[in-house]
């Protein structure tokens, strides 16, 4: 039993950092240095600061249990209570065993053995001494031991350690009538009761203090990590907006000269075509095409940078209207390739979004489904599912498919899997979709096989 806890020793475990500092600090006094050396047994073998703390506290409690039990051992000897003496001797050995196990690095086993042995000891002694000694009340106090020697987040062991004495005290009510012959005099029972009350009060105070300390540490931890997260978020936002601003300015400033090149190439072809030979005309044609492509790229980069800026207030948007508009706008293209856009299940009205952004996602994905498609009858099937916080949309095509190895890179800017000559495009469409989807706190991904085509999925968070 941790019988001999006194005020000085309690103050030693009060403050964990102070406790450890004191443990590690000056070893001038041989008694202190021996005590410190005993507390540190096994602690230096583990790296984690918290683990070291719990090993030291276990050593501290086991040592006190040993000393306290030893005192009781002498009383048992003096009163010649041999059965009591044997149970005390067993606990003495077990307490030393706990420290020994820590020395061997078996820090988890040692803590479990400690909890089991002190509880079995209380149970056995409560039966031997009898109810008047109130030994069974130690169960109430030992409920706090797991909170002292474990991190409160190790829920399983902490709960086990708390429930064990609770169960044993219940069991004691059934078992105690079987031990009628206690053989203790009333004065002896009274003395044990008095000593017990003092020790229990000290232990309870220690437990309450430790709990308060835990909650303080947890709060401080939380506050610190919140502050850190806020700083990081602010930094991320700033560098993101810096980058976007940079891309916007560059693109914007590039636009005018590129337009000029394109228009002058046009003029050259229109006005002086007759003066140029075939090869010169071919070169001017390439330059014109290049300038046009650059213009498109700049427009797409600008569109990417503008997502989320200068938006009107979000409104409810009926997605059937969005897809019908796209279908109408693509009617000639669809007729040309014998294509179809099907809505498998009537689409929902989504609140708090922007029609222009939602249009962009559907338009890009549908357009890709038709573009990267060699079927005689390209077909797009749109479907959706509903969950508590999200809508999940799917856009399936019967096209050429995408290898799964591109599952993340495909959404990067300028990532294209095909040549400009095979399929035209800038490689920004999916990056735009991803940025919009993330703006609505959703995710985008695809599932694809060459035979069955591709299904793009995206989620939109409900607000
Ligand atoms: P773009 O269409 O301008 O090339 P995207 O960002 O929209 O750019 O798409 C990037 C690349 O992803 C495309 O070049 C293509 O290789 C591949 N891809 C996108 N959608 C599909 C699809 N439905 N089927 C097959 N490949 C696709």
XYZ file of C-alpha atoms and ligand atoms in Angstrom:
490
model
C 0.000 0.000 0.000
C 1.223 3.556 -0.634
C 0.783 4.065 3.032
C 3.700 6.284 3.784
C 2.998 9.147 1.377
C 3.794 12.287 3.260
C 3.531 15.952 2.346
C 7.126 16.218 1.165
C 6.877 13.231 -1.062
C 3.578 14.390 -2.499
C 5.118 17.713 -3.412
C 7.687 15.739 -5.330
C 5.137 14.497 -7.841
C 3.045 17.631 -7.891
C 4.623 19.405 -10.754
C 5.851 17.104 -13.450
C 8.586 19.368 -14.783
C 9.655 20.439 -11.314
C 9.465 16.834 -10.237
C 11.785 15.706 -12.982
C 14.127 18.612 -12.538
C 14.393 17.853 -8.885
C 14.909 14.204 -9.654
C 17.703 15.001 -12.054
C 19.149 17.874 -10.078
C 21.940 17.935 -7.550
C 23.001 14.681 -6.073
C 24.926 16.134 -3.205
C 22.867 14.582 -0.440
C 23.501 10.800 -0.625
C 19.950 10.084 0.558
C 18.447 12.337 -2.134
C 20.722 10.980 -4.806
C 19.840 7.377 -3.905
C 16.150 8.270 -3.934
C 16.557 10.041 -7.303
C 18.500 7.121 -8.708
C 15.691 4.794 -7.623
C 13.048 7.032 -9.238
C 14.991 7.143 -12.482
C 15.241 3.369 -12.815
C 14.184 2.474 -16.341
C 13.283 6.067 -17.226
C 16.460 6.844 -19.088
C 16.006 3.854 -21.362
C 12.972 5.445 -23.097
C 13.155 8.467 -25.369
C 9.753 9.946 -24.914
C 9.615 12.623 -22.274
C 6.085 11.675 -21.168
C 6.969 7.980 -20.886
C 9.897 8.886 -18.659
C 7.554 10.885 -16.469
C 5.152 7.956 -16.023
C 7.966 5.524 -15.259
C 9.272 7.884 -12.572
C 5.819 8.275 -11.050
C 5.359 4.478 -11.065
C 8.724 4.057 -9.336
C 7.751 6.756 -6.870
C 4.451 5.074 -5.995
C 5.966 1.587 -5.888
C 8.743 2.819 -3.620
C 6.265 4.452 -1.276
C 4.122 1.354 -1.335
C 7.183 -0.653 -0.362
C 8.100 1.711 2.507
C 4.494 1.975 3.746
C 3.982 -1.757 3.561
C 7.202 -2.258 5.444
C 5.872 -0.106 8.298
C 2.681 -2.146 8.424
C 4.810 -5.256 8.252
C 6.416 -4.322 11.579
C 2.993 -3.683 13.116
C 1.857 -7.098 11.863
C 4.949 -8.617 13.355
C 4.392 -6.791 16.643
C 0.743 -7.900 16.795
C 1.741 -11.348 15.542
C -0.833 -11.372 12.787
C 0.868 -13.855 10.492
C -1.733 -14.042 7.720
C -1.686 -10.256 7.553
C 2.095 -10.352 7.646
C 2.262 -12.701 4.640
C 0.003 -10.551 2.477
C 2.066 -7.459 3.393
C 5.278 -9.315 2.580
C 3.846 -10.308 -0.792
C 3.063 -6.664 -1.596
C 6.563 -5.629 -0.483
C 8.074 -8.071 -2.956
C 5.655 -7.044 -5.717
C 6.488 -3.333 -5.233
C 10.158 -4.097 -5.647
C 9.223 -6.281 -8.621
C 7.527 -3.275 -10.271
C 10.732 -1.243 -9.996
C 12.711 -4.269 -11.207
C 10.483 -4.599 -14.272
C 11.037 -0.913 -15.057
C 14.761 -1.550 -14.817
C 14.358 -4.353 -17.372
C 12.479 -1.999 -19.687
C 9.124 -3.791 -19.202
C 7.434 -0.508 -18.398
C 3.959 -1.504 -19.552
C 3.956 -4.812 -17.666
C 5.231 -3.080 -14.545
C 2.334 -0.624 -14.485
C -0.265 -3.343 -15.010
C 1.323 -5.487 -12.273
C 1.340 -2.481 -9.964
C -2.362 -1.821 -10.489
C -3.226 -5.496 -10.113
C -1.085 -6.026 -7.008
C -2.259 -2.996 -5.050
C -5.879 -3.851 -5.774
C -5.475 -7.531 -4.875
C -3.680 -6.471 -1.739
C -6.477 -4.117 -0.668
C -9.034 -6.797 -1.434
C -7.245 -9.496 0.552
C -6.504 -7.205 3.503
C -10.014 -5.826 3.606
C -11.147 -9.440 4.020
C -8.496 -10.254 6.621
C -8.751 -7.077 8.721
C -12.514 -6.789 8.612
C -14.901 -3.942 7.782
C -14.091 -1.959 10.964
C -10.562 -1.335 9.683
C -12.074 0.336 6.563
C -9.230 -1.084 4.479
C -11.685 -1.581 1.611
C -11.969 2.209 1.316
C -8.553 2.238 -0.330
C -10.313 1.041 -3.453
C -11.898 4.480 -3.766
C -8.498 6.099 -3.643
C -6.772 3.622 -5.903
C -9.158 4.581 -8.639
C -6.792 7.529 -9.188
C -3.630 5.440 -9.603
C -4.128 4.801 -13.351
C -4.544 8.543 -13.838
C -1.185 9.076 -12.175
C 0.815 6.494 -14.054
C -0.817 6.646 -17.504
C -1.441 9.370 -20.001
C -5.156 10.089 -19.751
C -5.413 9.483 -23.502
C -4.510 5.801 -23.057
C -8.207 5.250 -22.526
C -8.165 1.414 -22.451
C -5.692 0.927 -19.619
C -6.923 3.952 -17.704
C -10.470 2.580 -17.795
C -9.299 -0.889 -16.835
C -7.351 0.538 -13.896
C -10.339 2.549 -12.725
C -12.899 -0.213 -13.172
C -10.838 -2.867 -11.406
C -11.062 -1.386 -7.864
C -14.677 -0.388 -8.543
C -15.510 -4.010 -9.372
C -13.511 -5.377 -6.453
C -15.251 -3.171 -3.897
C -18.553 -4.478 -5.201
C -17.275 -8.022 -5.007
C -16.017 -7.364 -1.469
C -19.593 -6.992 -0.222
C -20.274 -10.583 -1.264
C -16.974 -12.016 -0.109
C -16.501 -10.323 3.295
C -19.204 -12.297 5.195
C -17.199 -15.439 4.403
C -14.274 -14.077 6.469
C -15.896 -13.774 9.858
C -12.844 -14.538 12.039
C -10.742 -11.410 11.725
C -8.847 -11.868 14.938
C -8.190 -8.119 15.272
C -8.958 -6.347 18.555
C -11.355 -3.381 18.366
C -8.517 -0.931 19.337
C -6.337 -2.347 16.590
C -9.146 -1.983 14.054
C -9.669 1.611 15.205
C -5.965 2.432 14.864
C -5.831 0.952 11.362
C -8.969 2.875 10.489
C -7.417 6.177 11.659
C -4.170 5.636 9.784
C -6.191 4.636 6.741
C -8.291 7.813 6.778
C -5.196 10.047 6.824
C -3.503 8.154 3.994
C -6.664 8.123 1.923
C -7.087 11.870 2.304
C -3.519 12.477 1.160
C -3.951 10.186 -1.828
C -7.240 11.816 -2.779
C -5.657 15.264 -2.704
C -2.840 14.025 -4.881
C -5.328 12.559 -7.348
C -7.440 15.720 -7.550
C -4.329 17.763 -8.106
C -3.119 15.436 -10.841
C -6.463 15.608 -12.626
C -6.450 19.397 -12.511
C -2.923 19.362 -13.894
C -3.941 17.085 -16.763
C -6.776 19.324 -17.794
C -4.478 22.337 -17.607
C -1.851 20.614 -19.741
C -4.444 19.479 -22.276
C -5.903 22.977 -22.507
C -2.481 24.509 -22.909
C -1.598 21.913 -25.585
C -4.813 22.651 -27.444
C -4.316 26.380 -27.285
C -0.754 26.084 -28.496
C -1.654 23.825 -31.429
C -4.624 26.060 -32.339
C -2.424 29.118 -32.372
C 0.160 27.254 -34.452
C -2.508 26.124 -36.899
C -3.920 29.615 -37.241
C -0.465 30.970 -37.964
C 0.157 28.291 -40.580
C -3.244 28.838 -42.201
C -2.634 32.570 -42.389
C 0.825 31.977 -43.866
C -0.577 29.514 -46.393
C -3.357 31.878 -47.396
C -0.893 34.711 -47.797
C 1.548 32.730 -49.934
C -1.322 31.314 -51.989
C -2.773 34.690 -52.702
C 0.721 36.046 -53.438
C 1.209 33.313 -56.002
C -2.179 33.860 -57.562
C -1.620 37.572 -57.662
C 1.710 36.979 -59.341
C 0.216 34.623 -61.925
C -2.616 37.072 -62.532
C -0.342 40.062 -63.110
C 2.021 38.124 -65.380
C -0.836 36.679 -67.417
C -2.609 39.972 -67.625
C 0.496 41.799 -68.810
C 1.300 39.070 -71.311
C -2.110 39.265 -72.862
C -1.678 42.518 -74.792
C 1.639 41.690 -76.524
C 0.398 38.200 -77.402
C -2.799 39.655 -78.860
C -0.677 42.079 -80.862
C 1.462 39.285 -82.273
C -1.610 37.327 -83.206
C -3.347 40.298 -84.873
C -0.223 41.349 -86.788
C 0.295 37.802 -88.020
C -3.296 37.915 -89.206
C -2.761 41.224 -90.928
C 0.425 39.943 -92.550
C -1.430 36.961 -93.950
C -4.408 39.005 -95.105
C -2.534 41.913 -96.683
C 0.775 40.490 -97.843
C 0.015 36.874 -98.472
C 0.660 37.328 -102.200
C 4.189 38.633 -101.588
C 5.164 35.649 -99.425
C 6.300 32.319 -100.782
C 4.682 29.073 -99.649
C 7.301 28.368 -96.966
C 7.014 31.890 -95.483
C 3.216 31.543 -95.421
C 3.580 28.214 -93.618
C 5.868 29.798 -90.995
C 3.545 32.748 -90.469
C 0.701 30.230 -90.061
C 2.601 28.358 -87.330
C 3.426 31.619 -85.556
C -0.224 32.637 -85.674
C -1.282 29.257 -84.261
C 1.344 29.512 -81.527
C 0.229 32.994 -80.551
C -3.400 31.855 -80.482
C -2.516 28.920 -78.239
C -0.570 31.202 -75.942
C -3.592 33.504 -75.799
C -5.787 30.558 -74.804
C -3.327 29.435 -72.174
C -3.230 32.921 -70.696
C -7.038 33.070 -70.665
C -7.172 29.716 -68.869
C -4.529 30.717 -66.322
C -6.454 33.927 -65.682
C -9.680 31.933 -65.288
C -7.864 29.678 -62.798
C -6.570 32.650 -60.812
C -9.957 34.338 -60.767
C -11.785 31.382 -59.180
C -13.127 32.531 -55.849
C -12.466 36.237 -56.432
C -15.097 38.906 -57.072
C -17.891 36.403 -56.755
C -21.485 37.488 -56.236
C -23.392 36.201 -53.189
C -23.896 32.427 -53.331
C -27.405 31.367 -54.325
C -29.367 28.138 -54.799
C -28.574 26.683 -58.224
C -30.683 24.117 -60.011
C -28.206 21.725 -61.589
C -30.710 20.445 -64.168
C -30.755 23.977 -65.600
C -26.954 24.060 -65.654
C -26.664 20.758 -67.551
C -29.512 21.686 -69.924
C -27.726 24.935 -70.773
C -24.516 23.008 -71.492
C -26.443 20.518 -73.618
C -27.998 23.353 -75.571
C -24.653 25.098 -76.088
C -23.076 21.850 -77.286
C -25.967 20.823 -79.513
C -23.993 21.185 -82.767
C -20.962 19.385 -81.376
C -23.197 16.595 -80.070
C -24.971 16.278 -83.383
C -21.575 16.180 -85.157
C -20.286 13.204 -83.162
C -23.631 11.509 -82.595
C -23.187 12.171 -78.871
C -25.586 12.239 -75.932
C -25.669 13.778 -72.462
C -27.991 11.872 -70.103
C -29.141 12.891 -66.666
C -29.776 9.511 -64.987
C -31.627 10.942 -62.018
C -33.062 14.435 -61.804
C -30.325 16.637 -60.359
C -30.785 18.525 -57.086
C -30.897 22.201 -56.384
C -27.712 23.060 -54.509
C -27.755 25.931 -52.028
C -25.092 28.565 -51.513
C -23.090 28.072 -54.683
C -22.291 30.139 -57.772
C -23.888 29.150 -61.052
C -20.832 30.251 -63.049
C -18.458 28.022 -61.061
C -20.747 24.995 -61.029
C -21.264 25.456 -64.760
C -17.483 25.382 -65.210
C -17.108 21.982 -63.500
C -19.885 20.296 -65.453
C -18.853 21.960 -68.716
C -15.206 20.874 -68.372
C -15.967 17.291 -67.390
C -18.671 16.797 -70.022
C -16.530 18.389 -72.704
C -13.564 16.142 -71.806
C -15.828 13.084 -71.843
C -16.820 13.892 -75.408
C -13.343 14.988 -76.511
C -11.326 12.043 -75.221
C -13.680 9.608 -76.845
C -13.336 7.415 -79.928
C -16.739 5.765 -79.688
C -19.225 5.972 -82.592
C -21.787 7.270 -80.138
C -20.085 9.167 -77.284
C -22.311 9.135 -74.249
C -22.145 11.079 -70.988
C -24.160 9.850 -68.011
C -24.643 12.133 -65.050
C -25.664 10.764 -61.688
C -25.560 11.797 -58.050
C -25.965 10.591 -54.497
C -26.895 12.372 -51.346
C -25.317 12.072 -47.907
C -25.629 14.034 -44.689
C -23.051 16.697 -45.508
C -22.232 16.213 -49.164
C -23.650 15.774 -52.644
C -21.559 13.395 -54.736
C -21.849 13.796 -58.500
C -20.531 11.414 -61.131
C -19.928 12.089 -64.794
C -19.327 8.926 -66.737
C -18.130 8.692 -70.359
C -17.526 5.814 -72.724
C -14.215 7.294 -73.863
C -10.565 6.266 -74.037
C -10.045 6.016 -70.278
C -7.194 7.268 -68.085
C -4.557 5.162 -66.435
C -4.990 5.108 -62.648
C -1.333 6.108 -62.202
C -2.377 9.679 -63.014
C -4.967 9.794 -60.256
C -3.376 12.858 -58.615
C -1.140 14.395 -61.286
C -3.978 14.721 -63.775
C -5.425 17.548 -61.676
C -2.204 19.562 -61.839
C -1.995 22.605 -64.073
C -0.813 21.936 -67.654
C -0.802 18.169 -67.133
C -1.855 16.528 -70.398
C -1.603 12.900 -71.401
C -1.920 13.508 -75.098
C -0.429 15.621 -77.857
C -1.925 18.891 -78.916
C -2.261 17.372 -82.402
C -4.264 14.346 -81.131
C -6.571 16.216 -78.771
C -6.514 19.957 -78.453
C -6.488 21.659 -75.049
C -4.378 23.513 -72.528
C -4.313 21.072 -69.613
C -5.918 23.509 -67.198
C -9.540 22.291 -67.256
C -9.186 19.680 -64.502
C -7.046 21.989 -62.354
C -9.869 24.534 -62.562
C -12.439 21.848 -61.624
C -10.341 20.832 -58.628
C -9.949 24.393 -57.453
C -13.689 25.048 -57.700
C -14.587 21.781 -55.963
C -12.170 22.594 -53.155
C -13.664 26.052 -52.913
C -16.899 24.253 -51.957
C -14.979 22.020 -49.506
C -15.343 18.975 -51.715
C -13.060 16.503 -53.449
C -12.627 15.337 -57.013
C -11.312 11.998 -58.276
C -11.822 9.529 -61.090
C -12.248 5.879 -61.731
C -11.345 4.572 -65.142
C -10.706 1.572 -67.335
C -9.868 1.544 -71.018
C -12.836 -0.611 -71.926
C -15.442 1.165 -69.840
C -14.369 4.790 -70.083
C -13.944 7.207 -67.220
C -16.108 8.345 -64.343
C -15.206 11.603 -62.667
C -16.643 12.065 -59.188
C -16.808 15.247 -57.196
C -18.411 16.257 -53.942
C -19.899 19.549 -52.875
C -20.411 20.301 -49.244
C -23.913 21.305 -48.161
C -24.257 24.527 -46.201
P -7.325 19.551 -71.535
O -8.645 18.924 -71.720
O -7.271 20.970 -71.870
O -6.207 18.758 -72.088
P -7.753 18.930 -68.737
O -7.122 19.497 -67.544
O -9.218 19.070 -68.857
O -7.022 19.579 -69.959
O -7.379 17.404 -68.814
C -6.051 17.009 -68.604
C -5.763 15.702 -69.293
O -6.503 14.670 -68.683
C -6.215 15.664 -70.715
O -5.222 16.199 -71.581
C -6.425 14.177 -70.945
O -5.209 13.575 -71.262
C -6.895 13.674 -69.608
N -8.372 13.570 -69.531
C -9.205 14.443 -68.954
N -10.473 14.015 -69.010
C -10.438 12.827 -69.625
C -11.434 11.842 -69.986
N -12.716 12.022 -69.701
N -11.026 10.715 -70.610
C -9.725 10.509 -70.866
N -8.729 11.374 -70.572
C -9.077 12.528 -69.961
